[in-house]
């Protein structure tokens, strides 16, 4: 079955470390997105990519970086510059009519700073 | 600019009672509107969507929503709540600028009382 796989499900980061969250999809979707979820704040867009080798900053890109070398993959790196990284991170994808058909979401990665 | 407001961050209903979750939007263009559901520690799942055509849309699990342009609303309803409906619900509006981006509301957590 097609879908989005996020790994790991839980991730612990020490202060000053960079960590990378994986997101892989086999839906043949062109567009992929990263959202951060904090209690009471809904979903906030970090980065998105509409095609391979191209991506745009979202509303809260500071302290994060991404790459899109393959259509199927859109990893997110949380750098040491992100001062408050503890959150639930969600990856999503859509076809080129994403605004019409909606997103498919992964099951999320919960990142905790220790 | 588009925006979404969900009234009530927490809603409690008795099992078997009507569920009503409120969503109001602001959009300068005809909107595409969505409701998603999120169970604990999981990703979001599309419940239903309005794009064009019939203003009363039916989704999964017995939910439905009505697009009311005059009231700029897209409230989610279910005639009879079930314990399994306990989750967080997000309303979203698409940013129809060719970027496939959504704006999400801050979410409403539904509690179903036995």
Tab-separated table of C-alpha atoms in Angstrom:
chain	number	residue	atom	x	y	z
A	1	UNK	CA	0.000	0.000	0.000
A	2	UNK	CA	1.172	3.529	-0.731
A	3	UNK	CA	1.862	5.950	2.046
A	4	UNK	CA	4.327	8.105	3.921
A	5	UNK	CA	6.843	6.685	6.357
A	6	UNK	CA	8.432	8.854	9.017
A	7	UNK	CA	11.284	7.618	11.141
A	8	UNK	CA	12.119	7.395	13.900
A	9	UNK	CA	8.875	7.654	15.842
A	10	UNK	CA	10.701	9.021	18.900
A	11	UNK	CA	13.983	10.929	18.880
A	12	UNK	CA	16.038	12.392	21.682
A	13	UNK	CA	18.532	15.165	21.073
A	14	UNK	CA	21.218	16.547	23.293
A	15	UNK	CA	21.848	20.259	23.449
A	16	UNK	CA	24.008	21.417	20.534
A	17	UNK	CA	23.364	18.389	18.354
A	18	UNK	CA	21.950	18.279	14.862
A	19	UNK	CA	19.416	15.556	14.164
A	20	UNK	CA	17.772	14.419	10.950
A	21	UNK	CA	14.184	13.243	10.619
A	22	UNK	CA	13.384	10.934	7.733
A	23	UNK	CA	10.325	11.166	5.471
A	24	UNK	CA	9.769	8.768	2.569
A	25	UNK	CA	6.704	8.458	0.332
A	26	UNK	CA	5.745	5.941	-2.354
A	27	UNK	CA	2.673	7.788	-3.592
A	28	UNK	CA	4.451	9.380	-6.568
A	29	UNK	CA	3.538	12.780	-5.146
A	30	UNK	CA	5.415	15.815	-6.397
A	31	UNK	CA	4.967	18.042	-3.353
A	32	UNK	CA	6.172	17.372	0.187
A	33	UNK	CA	5.864	19.386	3.389
A	34	UNK	CA	7.192	19.548	6.933
A	35	UNK	CA	5.010	20.822	9.771
A	36	UNK	CA	5.733	21.374	13.422
A	37	UNK	CA	2.966	20.767	15.951
A	38	UNK	CA	2.933	22.237	19.444
A	39	UNK	CA	0.014	21.968	21.882
A	40	UNK	CA	-2.569	24.688	21.266
A	41	UNK	CA	-0.758	26.078	18.226
A	42	UNK	CA	-1.972	23.846	15.467
A	43	UNK	CA	0.358	23.033	12.580
A	44	UNK	CA	3.029	25.440	11.451
A	45	UNK	CA	4.783	25.050	8.105
A	46	UNK	CA	8.565	24.673	8.252
A	47	UNK	CA	9.545	23.918	4.645
A	48	UNK	CA	7.883	22.641	1.507
A	49	UNK	CA	9.036	21.333	-1.850
A	50	UNK	CA	7.056	21.178	-5.068
A	51	UNK	CA	9.678	19.469	-7.242
A	52	UNK	CA	12.996	17.686	-6.844
A	53	UNK	CA	15.988	19.921	-6.070
A	54	UNK	CA	13.783	22.835	-5.090
A	55	UNK	CA	12.244	23.864	-1.769
A	56	UNK	CA	10.876	26.964	-0.071
A	57	UNK	CA	10.851	28.242	3.483
A	58	UNK	CA	7.632	28.137	5.377
A	59	UNK	CA	6.581	30.249	8.320
A	60	UNK	CA	9.100	28.943	10.863
A	61	UNK	CA	12.180	27.818	8.860
A	62	UNK	CA	14.838	29.277	11.183
A	63	UNK	CA	16.980	26.533	12.718
A	64	UNK	CA	15.877	23.901	10.207
A	65	UNK	CA	17.224	22.679	6.874
A	66	UNK	CA	15.928	20.279	4.204
A	67	UNK	CA	16.983	18.617	0.974
A	68	UNK	CA	15.033	17.125	-1.915
A	69	UNK	CA	17.412	15.013	-3.948
A	70	UNK	CA	14.816	12.345	-4.775
A	71	UNK	CA	11.126	12.617	-5.411
A	72	UNK	CA	10.417	10.051	-2.689
A	73	UNK	CA	12.460	11.610	0.093
A	74	UNK	CA	12.360	14.901	2.012
A	75	UNK	CA	14.544	14.728	5.156
A	76	UNK	CA	14.438	17.487	7.763
A	77	UNK	CA	17.499	18.443	9.818
A	78	UNK	CA	16.932	20.184	13.122
A	79	UNK	CA	20.101	22.154	13.755
A	80	UNK	CA	21.601	23.422	16.992
A	81	UNK	CA	20.385	26.878	15.985
A	82	UNK	CA	16.805	25.807	16.717
A	83	UNK	CA	16.437	26.936	20.330
A	84	UNK	CA	13.250	25.094	21.195
A	85	UNK	CA	13.112	21.931	19.074
A	86	UNK	CA	10.964	19.790	21.354
A	87	UNK	CA	7.786	19.177	19.332
A	88	UNK	CA	5.872	16.722	17.182
A	89	UNK	CA	6.989	16.846	13.543
A	90	UNK	CA	4.708	15.849	10.706
A	91	UNK	CA	5.612	15.194	7.083
A	92	UNK	CA	2.973	15.344	4.351
A	93	UNK	CA	2.765	14.976	0.599
A	94	UNK	CA	0.359	15.846	-2.187
A	95	UNK	CA	0.079	15.644	-5.926
A	96	UNK	CA	0.206	18.754	-8.044
A	97	UNK	CA	-3.439	19.376	-7.281
A	98	UNK	CA	-2.788	19.171	-3.557
A	99	UNK	CA	-5.031	22.100	-2.873
A	100	UNK	CA	-7.895	20.098	-4.395
A	101	UNK	CA	-7.253	16.550	-3.158
A	102	UNK	CA	-5.723	17.185	0.225
A	103	UNK	CA	-2.554	15.997	1.905
A	104	UNK	CA	-1.419	12.564	2.999
A	105	UNK	CA	0.347	12.702	6.347
A	106	UNK	CA	2.933	10.477	7.949
A	107	UNK	CA	2.529	9.260	11.517
A	108	UNK	CA	4.971	11.807	12.924
A	109	UNK	CA	8.233	12.005	14.855
A	110	UNK	CA	8.277	13.212	18.440
A	111	UNK	CA	11.537	15.040	19.143
A	112	UNK	CA	12.644	15.721	22.706
A	113	UNK	CA	15.694	17.651	23.861
A	114	UNK	CA	17.423	16.027	26.824
B	1	UNK	CA	-4.890	36.678	3.011
B	2	UNK	CA	-6.442	33.413	4.070
B	3	UNK	CA	-7.027	32.476	7.698
B	4	UNK	CA	-8.904	29.897	9.739
B	5	UNK	CA	-10.488	30.215	13.167
B	6	UNK	CA	-11.699	27.234	15.165
B	7	UNK	CA	-13.961	28.249	18.029
B	8	UNK	CA	-13.359	26.180	21.138
B	9	UNK	CA	-10.078	24.426	21.747
B	10	UNK	CA	-11.895	21.748	23.776
B	11	UNK	CA	-15.406	20.387	23.243
B	12	UNK	CA	-17.107	17.711	25.370
B	13	UNK	CA	-20.217	15.804	24.348
B	14	UNK	CA	-22.039	12.803	25.743
B	15	UNK	CA	-22.017	9.571	23.803
B	16	UNK	CA	-24.961	9.639	21.400
B	17	UNK	CA	-25.227	13.436	21.395
B	18	UNK	CA	-24.742	15.780	18.455
B	19	UNK	CA	-21.177	16.780	17.647
B	20	UNK	CA	-20.663	20.340	16.378
B	21	UNK	CA	-17.157	21.678	15.772
B	22	UNK	CA	-16.959	25.223	14.469
B	23	UNK	CA	-14.708	26.610	11.749
B	24	UNK	CA	-14.741	30.057	10.210
B	25	UNK	CA	-12.446	31.114	7.406
B	26	UNK	CA	-11.280	34.211	5.660
B	27	UNK	CA	-10.309	34.060	2.018
B	28	UNK	CA	-10.021	36.545	-0.816
B	29	UNK	CA	-10.611	33.795	-3.378
B	30	UNK	CA	-13.095	30.905	-3.503
B	31	UNK	CA	-11.730	28.577	-0.825
B	32	UNK	CA	-11.028	24.896	-0.716
B	33	UNK	CA	-11.862	23.736	2.814
B	34	UNK	CA	-10.868	20.603	4.671
B	35	UNK	CA	-11.389	18.827	7.973
B	36	UNK	CA	-8.730	16.488	9.300
B	37	UNK	CA	-8.762	14.240	12.361
B	38	UNK	CA	-5.750	13.334	14.507
B	39	UNK	CA	-5.658	10.520	17.049
B	40	UNK	CA	-3.015	10.654	19.793
B	41	UNK	CA	0.565	10.404	18.552
B	42	UNK	CA	-0.546	9.890	14.975
B	43	UNK	CA	-0.628	11.885	11.770
B	44	UNK	CA	-3.648	13.653	10.364
B	45	UNK	CA	-6.289	11.866	8.334
B	46	UNK	CA	-8.584	13.604	5.856
B	47	UNK	CA	-12.217	13.522	7.018
B	48	UNK	CA	-13.848	15.499	4.231
B	49	UNK	CA	-13.344	18.406	1.867
B	50	UNK	CA	-15.241	21.087	0.013
B	51	UNK	CA	-13.897	22.303	-3.309
B	52	UNK	CA	-16.803	23.147	-5.603
B	53	UNK	CA	-20.375	21.999	-6.138
B	54	UNK	CA	-22.634	20.705	-3.384
B	55	UNK	CA	-22.205	22.710	-0.218
B	56	UNK	CA	-23.085	19.814	2.108
B	57	UNK	CA	-20.249	17.328	2.036
B	58	UNK	CA	-20.137	13.925	3.664
B	59	UNK	CA	-17.004	12.316	4.951
B	60	UNK	CA	-15.805	9.247	6.719
B	61	UNK	CA	-17.075	7.943	10.076
B	62	UNK	CA	-20.469	9.636	9.677
B	63	UNK	CA	-19.184	13.212	9.718
B	64	UNK	CA	-20.447	15.936	7.433
B	65	UNK	CA	-19.854	19.663	6.959
B	66	UNK	CA	-21.710	22.471	5.244
B	67	UNK	CA	-20.035	25.300	3.376
B	68	UNK	CA	-21.875	28.556	4.037
B	69	UNK	CA	-20.392	31.359	2.001
B	70	UNK	CA	-22.556	34.047	3.566
B	71	UNK	CA	-21.346	33.075	7.025
B	72	UNK	CA	-17.786	32.160	5.924
B	73	UNK	CA	-18.209	28.950	7.877
B	74	UNK	CA	-17.501	25.260	7.431
B	75	UNK	CA	-18.737	23.613	10.637
B	76	UNK	CA	-18.277	19.877	11.185
B	77	UNK	CA	-21.169	17.808	12.532
B	78	UNK	CA	-22.065	14.259	13.433
B	79	UNK	CA	-25.574	13.326	14.592
B	80	UNK	CA	-24.505	10.854	17.270
B	81	UNK	CA	-21.112	10.841	18.979
B	82	UNK	CA	-19.261	7.609	19.562
B	83	UNK	CA	-16.445	7.009	22.018
B	84	UNK	CA	-14.104	6.385	19.100
B	85	UNK	CA	-14.660	9.961	17.876
B	86	UNK	CA	-12.493	11.310	20.687
B	87	UNK	CA	-9.594	12.991	18.887
B	88	UNK	CA	-8.324	16.372	17.752
B	89	UNK	CA	-9.918	17.946	14.701
B	90	UNK	CA	-8.327	20.501	12.410
B	91	UNK	CA	-9.975	22.753	9.859
B	92	UNK	CA	-7.833	23.951	6.954
B	93	UNK	CA	-8.151	26.316	4.013
B	94	UNK	CA	-6.023	26.097	0.914
B	95	UNK	CA	-3.900	28.980	-0.272
B	96	UNK	CA	-4.886	28.881	-3.905
B	97	UNK	CA	-1.760	30.548	-5.167
B	98	UNK	CA	-0.263	27.569	-6.910
B	99	UNK	CA	1.864	26.501	-3.963
B	100	UNK	CA	-0.563	23.875	-2.632
B	101	UNK	CA	-0.156	25.306	0.845
B	102	UNK	CA	-2.781	25.070	3.539
B	103	UNK	CA	-3.471	27.194	6.555
B	104	UNK	CA	-4.561	25.091	9.516
B	105	UNK	CA	-6.681	26.119	12.442
B	106	UNK	CA	-5.371	25.595	15.961
B	107	UNK	CA	-7.471	22.479	16.436
B	108	UNK	CA	-10.397	21.372	18.607
B	109	UNK	CA	-9.993	18.451	20.972
B	110	UNK	CA	-13.203	16.451	21.192
B	111	UNK	CA	-13.933	14.495	24.352
B	112	UNK	CA	-16.792	11.991	24.392
B	113	UNK	CA	-18.325	11.226	27.773
B	114	UNK	CA	-19.831	7.856	28.562
